[in-house]
Coordinates of C-alpha atoms and ligand atoms in Angstrom, one line a residue:
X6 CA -3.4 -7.6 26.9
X7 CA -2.5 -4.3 25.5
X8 CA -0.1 -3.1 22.7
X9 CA 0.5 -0.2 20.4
X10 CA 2.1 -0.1 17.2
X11 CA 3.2 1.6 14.3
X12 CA 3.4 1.3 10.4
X13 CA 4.2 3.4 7.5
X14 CA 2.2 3.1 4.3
X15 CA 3.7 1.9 1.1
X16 CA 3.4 2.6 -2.6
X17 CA 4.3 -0.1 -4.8
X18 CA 7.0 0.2 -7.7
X19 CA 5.2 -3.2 -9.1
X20 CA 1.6 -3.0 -8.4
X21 CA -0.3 -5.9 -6.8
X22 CA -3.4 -5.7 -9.4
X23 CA -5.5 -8.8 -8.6
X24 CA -6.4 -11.7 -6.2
X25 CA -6.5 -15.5 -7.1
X26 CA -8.3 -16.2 -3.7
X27 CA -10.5 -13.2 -2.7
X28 CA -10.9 -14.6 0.9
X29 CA -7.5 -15.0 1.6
X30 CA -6.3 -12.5 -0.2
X31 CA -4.0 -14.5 -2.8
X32 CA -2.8 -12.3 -5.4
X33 CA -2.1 -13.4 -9.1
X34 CA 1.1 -11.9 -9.3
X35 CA 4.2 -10.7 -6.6
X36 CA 4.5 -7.1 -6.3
X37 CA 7.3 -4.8 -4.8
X38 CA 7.0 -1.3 -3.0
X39 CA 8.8 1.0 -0.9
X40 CA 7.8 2.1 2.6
X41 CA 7.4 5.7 2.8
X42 CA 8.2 7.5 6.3
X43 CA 5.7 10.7 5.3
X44 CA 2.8 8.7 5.9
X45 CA 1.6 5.9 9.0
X46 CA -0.8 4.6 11.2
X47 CA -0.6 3.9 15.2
X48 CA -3.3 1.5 16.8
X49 CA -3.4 0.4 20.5
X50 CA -5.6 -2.6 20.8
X51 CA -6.4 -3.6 24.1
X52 CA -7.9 -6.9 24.6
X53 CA -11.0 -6.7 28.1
X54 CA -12.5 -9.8 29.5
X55 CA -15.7 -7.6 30.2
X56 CA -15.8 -6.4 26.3
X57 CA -19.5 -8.0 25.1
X58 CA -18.1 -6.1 21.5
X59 CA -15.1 -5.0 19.6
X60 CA -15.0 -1.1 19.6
X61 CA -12.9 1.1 17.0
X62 CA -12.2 4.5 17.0
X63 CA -10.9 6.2 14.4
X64 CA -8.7 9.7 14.9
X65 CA -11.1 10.3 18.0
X66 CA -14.1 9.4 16.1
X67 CA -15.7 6.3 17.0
X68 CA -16.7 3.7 13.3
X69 CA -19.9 2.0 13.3
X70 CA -19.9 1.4 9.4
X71 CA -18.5 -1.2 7.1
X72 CA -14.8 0.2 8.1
X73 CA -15.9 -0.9 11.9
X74 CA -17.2 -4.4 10.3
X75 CA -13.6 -4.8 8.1
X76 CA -11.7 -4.0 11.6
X77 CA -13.7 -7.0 13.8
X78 CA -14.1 -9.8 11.1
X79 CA -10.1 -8.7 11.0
X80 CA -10.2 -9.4 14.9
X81 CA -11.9 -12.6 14.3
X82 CA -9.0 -14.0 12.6
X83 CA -6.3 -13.8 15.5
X84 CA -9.0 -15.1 18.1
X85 CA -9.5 -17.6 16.4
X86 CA -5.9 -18.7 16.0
X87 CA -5.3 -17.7 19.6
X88 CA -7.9 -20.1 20.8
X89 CA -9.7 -16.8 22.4
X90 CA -13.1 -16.5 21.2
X91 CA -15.4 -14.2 22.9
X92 CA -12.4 -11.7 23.9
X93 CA -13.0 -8.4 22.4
X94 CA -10.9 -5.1 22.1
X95 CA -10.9 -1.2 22.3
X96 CA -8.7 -0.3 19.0
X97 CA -7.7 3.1 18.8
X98 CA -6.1 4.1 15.2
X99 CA -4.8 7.8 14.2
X100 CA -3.4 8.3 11.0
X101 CA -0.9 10.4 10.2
X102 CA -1.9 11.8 6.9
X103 CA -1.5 15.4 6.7
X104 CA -5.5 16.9 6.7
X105 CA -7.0 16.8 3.2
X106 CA -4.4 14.7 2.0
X107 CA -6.6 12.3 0.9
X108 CA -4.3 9.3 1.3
X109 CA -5.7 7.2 3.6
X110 CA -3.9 4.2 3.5
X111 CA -5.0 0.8 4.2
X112 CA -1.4 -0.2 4.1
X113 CA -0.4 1.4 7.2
X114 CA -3.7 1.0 8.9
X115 CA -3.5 -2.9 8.6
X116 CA 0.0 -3.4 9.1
X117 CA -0.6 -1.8 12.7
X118 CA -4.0 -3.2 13.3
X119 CA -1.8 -6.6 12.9
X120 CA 1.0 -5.8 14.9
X121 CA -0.8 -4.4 17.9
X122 CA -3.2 -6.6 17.8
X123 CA -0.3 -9.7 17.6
X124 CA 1.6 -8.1 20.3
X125 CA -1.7 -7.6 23.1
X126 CA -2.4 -11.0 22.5
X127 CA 1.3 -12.3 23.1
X128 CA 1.5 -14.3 19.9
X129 CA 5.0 -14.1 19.4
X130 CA 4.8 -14.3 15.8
X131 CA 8.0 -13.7 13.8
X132 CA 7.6 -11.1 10.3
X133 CA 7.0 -13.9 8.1
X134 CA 4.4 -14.8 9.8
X135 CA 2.9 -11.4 10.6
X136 CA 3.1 -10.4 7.0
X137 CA 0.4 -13.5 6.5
X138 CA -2.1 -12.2 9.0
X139 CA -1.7 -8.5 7.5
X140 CA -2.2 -10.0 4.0
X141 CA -5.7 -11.1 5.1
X142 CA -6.3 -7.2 6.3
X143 CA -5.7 -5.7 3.1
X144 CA -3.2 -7.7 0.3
X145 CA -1.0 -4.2 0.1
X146 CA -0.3 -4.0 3.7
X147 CA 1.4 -7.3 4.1
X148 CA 4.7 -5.0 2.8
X149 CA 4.3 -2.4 5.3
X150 CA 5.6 -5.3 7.8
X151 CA 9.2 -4.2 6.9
X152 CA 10.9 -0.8 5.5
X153 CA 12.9 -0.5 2.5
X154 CA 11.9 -1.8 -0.3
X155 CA 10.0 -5.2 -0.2
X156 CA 8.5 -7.8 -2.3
X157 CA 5.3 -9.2 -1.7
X158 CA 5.8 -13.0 -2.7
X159 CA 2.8 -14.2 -4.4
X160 CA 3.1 -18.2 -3.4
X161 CA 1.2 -21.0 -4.8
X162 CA -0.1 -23.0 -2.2
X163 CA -3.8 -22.8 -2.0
X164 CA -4.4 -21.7 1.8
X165 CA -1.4 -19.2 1.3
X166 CA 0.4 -19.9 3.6
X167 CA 3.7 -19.3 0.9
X168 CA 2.2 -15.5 0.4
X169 CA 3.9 -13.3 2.6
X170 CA 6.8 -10.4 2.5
X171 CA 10.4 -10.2 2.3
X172 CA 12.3 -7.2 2.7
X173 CA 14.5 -6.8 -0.4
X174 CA 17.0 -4.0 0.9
X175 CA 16.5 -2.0 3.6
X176 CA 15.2 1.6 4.5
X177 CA 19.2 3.1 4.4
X178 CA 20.1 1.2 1.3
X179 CA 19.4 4.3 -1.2
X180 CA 18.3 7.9 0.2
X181 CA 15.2 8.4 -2.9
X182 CA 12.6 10.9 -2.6
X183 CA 8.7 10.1 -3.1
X184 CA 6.3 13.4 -3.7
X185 CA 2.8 12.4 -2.8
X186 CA 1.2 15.0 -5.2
X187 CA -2.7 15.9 -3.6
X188 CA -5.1 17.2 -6.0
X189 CA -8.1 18.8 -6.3
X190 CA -10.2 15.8 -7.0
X191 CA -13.1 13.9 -6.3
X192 CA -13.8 11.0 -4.5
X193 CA -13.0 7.6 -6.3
X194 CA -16.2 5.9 -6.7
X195 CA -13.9 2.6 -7.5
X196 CA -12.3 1.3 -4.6
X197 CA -9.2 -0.7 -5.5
X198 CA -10.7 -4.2 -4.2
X199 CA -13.5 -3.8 -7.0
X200 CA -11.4 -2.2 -9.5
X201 CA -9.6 -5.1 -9.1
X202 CA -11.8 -7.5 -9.4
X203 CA -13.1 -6.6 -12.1
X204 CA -10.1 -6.3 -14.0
X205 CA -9.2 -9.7 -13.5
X206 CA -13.0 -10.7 -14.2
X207 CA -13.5 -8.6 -17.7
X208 CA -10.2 -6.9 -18.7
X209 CA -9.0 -8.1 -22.0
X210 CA -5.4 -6.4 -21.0
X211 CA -5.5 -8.9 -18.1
X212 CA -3.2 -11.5 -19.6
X213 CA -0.8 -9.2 -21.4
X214 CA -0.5 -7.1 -18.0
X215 CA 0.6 -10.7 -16.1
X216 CA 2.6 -11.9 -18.6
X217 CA 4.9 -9.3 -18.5
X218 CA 5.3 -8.8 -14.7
X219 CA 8.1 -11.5 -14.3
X220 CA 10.6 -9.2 -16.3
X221 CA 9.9 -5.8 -14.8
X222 CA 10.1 -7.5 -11.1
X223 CA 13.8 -9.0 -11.6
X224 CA 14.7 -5.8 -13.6
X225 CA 13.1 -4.2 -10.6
X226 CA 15.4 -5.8 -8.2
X227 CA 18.4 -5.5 -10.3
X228 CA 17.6 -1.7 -10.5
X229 CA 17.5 -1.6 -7.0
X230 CA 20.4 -3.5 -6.3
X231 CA 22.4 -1.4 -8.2
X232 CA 20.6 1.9 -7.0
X233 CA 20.4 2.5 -10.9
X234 CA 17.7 5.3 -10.3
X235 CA 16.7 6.1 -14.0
X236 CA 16.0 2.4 -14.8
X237 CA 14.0 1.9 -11.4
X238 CA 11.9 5.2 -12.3
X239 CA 11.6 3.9 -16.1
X240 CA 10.3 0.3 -15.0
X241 CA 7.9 1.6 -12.6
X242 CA 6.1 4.1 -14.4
X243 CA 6.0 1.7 -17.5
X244 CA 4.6 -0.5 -14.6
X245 CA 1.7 1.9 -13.3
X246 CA 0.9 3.2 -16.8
X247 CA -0.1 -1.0 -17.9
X248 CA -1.9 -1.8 -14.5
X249 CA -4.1 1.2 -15.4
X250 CA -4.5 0.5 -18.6
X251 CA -6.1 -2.8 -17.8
X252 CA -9.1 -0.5 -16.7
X253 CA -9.5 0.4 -19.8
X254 CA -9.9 -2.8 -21.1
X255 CA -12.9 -4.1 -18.6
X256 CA -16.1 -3.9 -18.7
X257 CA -17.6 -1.6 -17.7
X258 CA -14.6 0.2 -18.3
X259 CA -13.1 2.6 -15.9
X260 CA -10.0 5.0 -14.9
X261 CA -8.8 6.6 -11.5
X262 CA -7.4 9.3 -13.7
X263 CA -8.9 12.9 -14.0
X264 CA -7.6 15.6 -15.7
X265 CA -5.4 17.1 -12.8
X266 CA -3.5 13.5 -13.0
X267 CA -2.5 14.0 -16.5
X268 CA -1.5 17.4 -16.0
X269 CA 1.2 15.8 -13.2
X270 CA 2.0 13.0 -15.4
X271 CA 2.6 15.8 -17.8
X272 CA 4.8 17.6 -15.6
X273 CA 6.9 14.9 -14.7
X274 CA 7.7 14.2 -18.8
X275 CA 8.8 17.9 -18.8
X276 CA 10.8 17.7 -16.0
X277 CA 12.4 14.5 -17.7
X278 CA 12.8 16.6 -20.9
X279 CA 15.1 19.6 -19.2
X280 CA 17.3 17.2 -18.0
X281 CA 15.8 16.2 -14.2
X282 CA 15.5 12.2 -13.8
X283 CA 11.5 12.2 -11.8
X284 CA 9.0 9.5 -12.9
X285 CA 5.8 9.2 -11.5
X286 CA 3.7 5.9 -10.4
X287 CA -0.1 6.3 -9.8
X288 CA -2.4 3.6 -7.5
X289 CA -6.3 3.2 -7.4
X290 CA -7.5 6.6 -7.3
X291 CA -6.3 10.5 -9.2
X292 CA -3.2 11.4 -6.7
X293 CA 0.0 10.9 -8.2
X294 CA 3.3 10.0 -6.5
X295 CA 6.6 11.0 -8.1
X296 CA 9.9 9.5 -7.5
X297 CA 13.1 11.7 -7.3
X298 CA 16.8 12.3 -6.6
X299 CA 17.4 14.5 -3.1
X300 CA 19.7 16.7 -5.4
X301 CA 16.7 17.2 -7.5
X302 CA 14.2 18.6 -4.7
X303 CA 13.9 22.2 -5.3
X304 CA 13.0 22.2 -9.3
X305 CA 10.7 19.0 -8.6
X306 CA 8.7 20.6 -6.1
X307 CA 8.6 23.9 -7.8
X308 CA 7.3 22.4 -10.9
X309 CA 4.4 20.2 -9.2
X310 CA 3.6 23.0 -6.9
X311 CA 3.1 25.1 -10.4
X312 CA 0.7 22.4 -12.0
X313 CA -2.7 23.1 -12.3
X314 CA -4.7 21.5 -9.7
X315 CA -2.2 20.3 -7.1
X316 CA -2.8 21.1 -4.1
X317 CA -0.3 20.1 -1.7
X318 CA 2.9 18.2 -2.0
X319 CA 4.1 16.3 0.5
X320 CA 7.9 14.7 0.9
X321 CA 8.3 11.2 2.1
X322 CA 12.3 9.0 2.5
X323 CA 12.8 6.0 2.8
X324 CA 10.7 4.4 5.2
X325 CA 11.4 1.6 8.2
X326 CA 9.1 -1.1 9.1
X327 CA 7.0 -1.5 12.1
X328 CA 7.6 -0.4 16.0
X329 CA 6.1 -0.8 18.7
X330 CA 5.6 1.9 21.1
Ligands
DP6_22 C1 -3.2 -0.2 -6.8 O1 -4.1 -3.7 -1.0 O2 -5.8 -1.8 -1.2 O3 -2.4 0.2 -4.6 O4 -6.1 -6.4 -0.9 O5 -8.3 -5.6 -1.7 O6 -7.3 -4.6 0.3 P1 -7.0 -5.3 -1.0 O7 -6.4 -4.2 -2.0 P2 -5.3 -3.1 -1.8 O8 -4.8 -2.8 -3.3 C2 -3.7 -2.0 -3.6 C3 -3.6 -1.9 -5.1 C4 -2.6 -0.9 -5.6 C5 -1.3 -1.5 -5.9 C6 -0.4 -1.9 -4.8 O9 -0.4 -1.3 -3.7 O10 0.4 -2.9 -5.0

């Protein structure tokens, strides 16, 4: 009743910006990422009759707080289906973020939390079906089930069971470049589940921002499918640059930029201007991520290293999909 597994974190090209079922985790619209091999997560969960409680230690640090509470109500949910009530676990997670970076991922973390846990309790589930469960962990982490690039299929049905992954093309279907730009920055004080919430709650953008996601996903794909880089980099920054401005239109209103953001946002335009395709795409907090060619690398990373605040850039590929070890 033990099992380890791996999972790479994932940063969406279409961003997942909203839930129709918070309990679930049901989003109101499908999303699409790419799995990024700089960045992921390996859990061992093992499953002891003589447990009284579910323990969870964190890169050698054992969590007693609400992330401890998020990791056995998580738990909770494959008991339950396994008919094993009353069976706790050790988890062990370490997260391979380089120090500082910041991005601590609940993409990665989930997707291994699932897969571990899945595997020590001999479920035998198949990716479909896994990709459920780690939608109920955290909705982005559903993706990190496979590599490549994926699509996060929304569904309709009310207990969601239609919601779920499906790998669109795989990890060695286009060699792309992500930067994962760190800055100097502070901590967000709006985590992505409220910033969410109350988007979809208050945001007078809200509407506009779902009507148009149809197009930009099949143009997406298209882009993909074609390995047409310039229109993949155009759609998603348009993308990332509408989901945040839904912030703006909430109440209270809010943004996960600073200034060091803009200054990378800025940078990537220049680069764009002397002739270097790089677009960036930016989730729920200041770090910026910036898409590239391999030919491109040395004049991307000497630019970002030269903005003003960055701190540290870090190089992901393509990513695969889960393993376990
Ligand atoms: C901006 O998956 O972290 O990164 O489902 O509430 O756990 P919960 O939210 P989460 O939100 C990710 C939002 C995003 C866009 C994306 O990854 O698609």
């Amino acid at each position: 009743m033990r099992a380890t597994a791996k999972a790479h974190t994932n940063i969406a090209l279409i961003k997942y910006w909203g839930k129709r079922n918070e309990e679930l985790i049901l989003p109101t619209n499908s999303s699409l990422s790419v799995t990024l091999d700089g960045f992921y997560t390996e859990t061992t969960v093992h499953f002891k009759e003589e447990l009284e409680r579910d323990s969870f230690m964190l890169n050698g640090t054992e969590i007693t707080d609400v992330a401890y509470d998020r990791v056995t109500n998580y738990l909770q949910l494959f008991r339950t289906y396994a008919g094993r009530e009353g069976l706790f676990a050790e988890v062990h997670s370490t997260n391979k973020v380089p120090t500082a970076a910041g991005f601590a991922s609940s993409a990665s973390g989930f997707a291994a939390l699932a897969a571990a846990t899945a595997n020590a309790l001999q479920l035998d589930l198949d990716y479909t079906a896994l990709s459920r469960f780690t939608r109920q962990g955290s909705g982005s982490a559903c993706r990190s089930i496979y590599g490549g690039f994926v699509q996060w299929e929304m569904g309709q049905l009310d207990d969601g069971s239609d919601s779920y992954a499906i790998p669109v093309a795989p990890q060695n279907h286009w060699d792309l470049r992500v930067a994962a730009v760190v800055l100097t920055a502070k901590e967000k004080d709006v985590s992505s589940r409220v910033g969410m919430k109350r988007t979809v709650d208050t945001s007078v953008f809200y509407d506009g921002w779902l009507e148009s996601l149809p197009k930009d996903l099949s143009e997406m794909k298209d882009g993909i499918a074609a390995k047409d880089f310039e229109k993949v980099g155009g759609i998603a920054e348009a993308n990332c640059l509408k989901m945040h401005a839904t912030t703006l239109g909430a109440i209270p209103p809010f943004t996960y930029w600073q200034d060091t953001t803009m200054s990378v946002m800025e940078t990537v335009q220049q680069l764009r201007k002397d002739g270097i395709p790089a677009y960036f795409t930016i989730d729920a907090g200041p770090n910026v991520k910036v898409l590239y060619q391999p030919e491109d690398e040395a004049k991307v990373l000497q630019q970002l290293e030269a903005t003003n605040g960055v701190t540290e850039v870090i190089v992901s590929k393509v990513g695969e999909g889960i393993s376990y070890l």
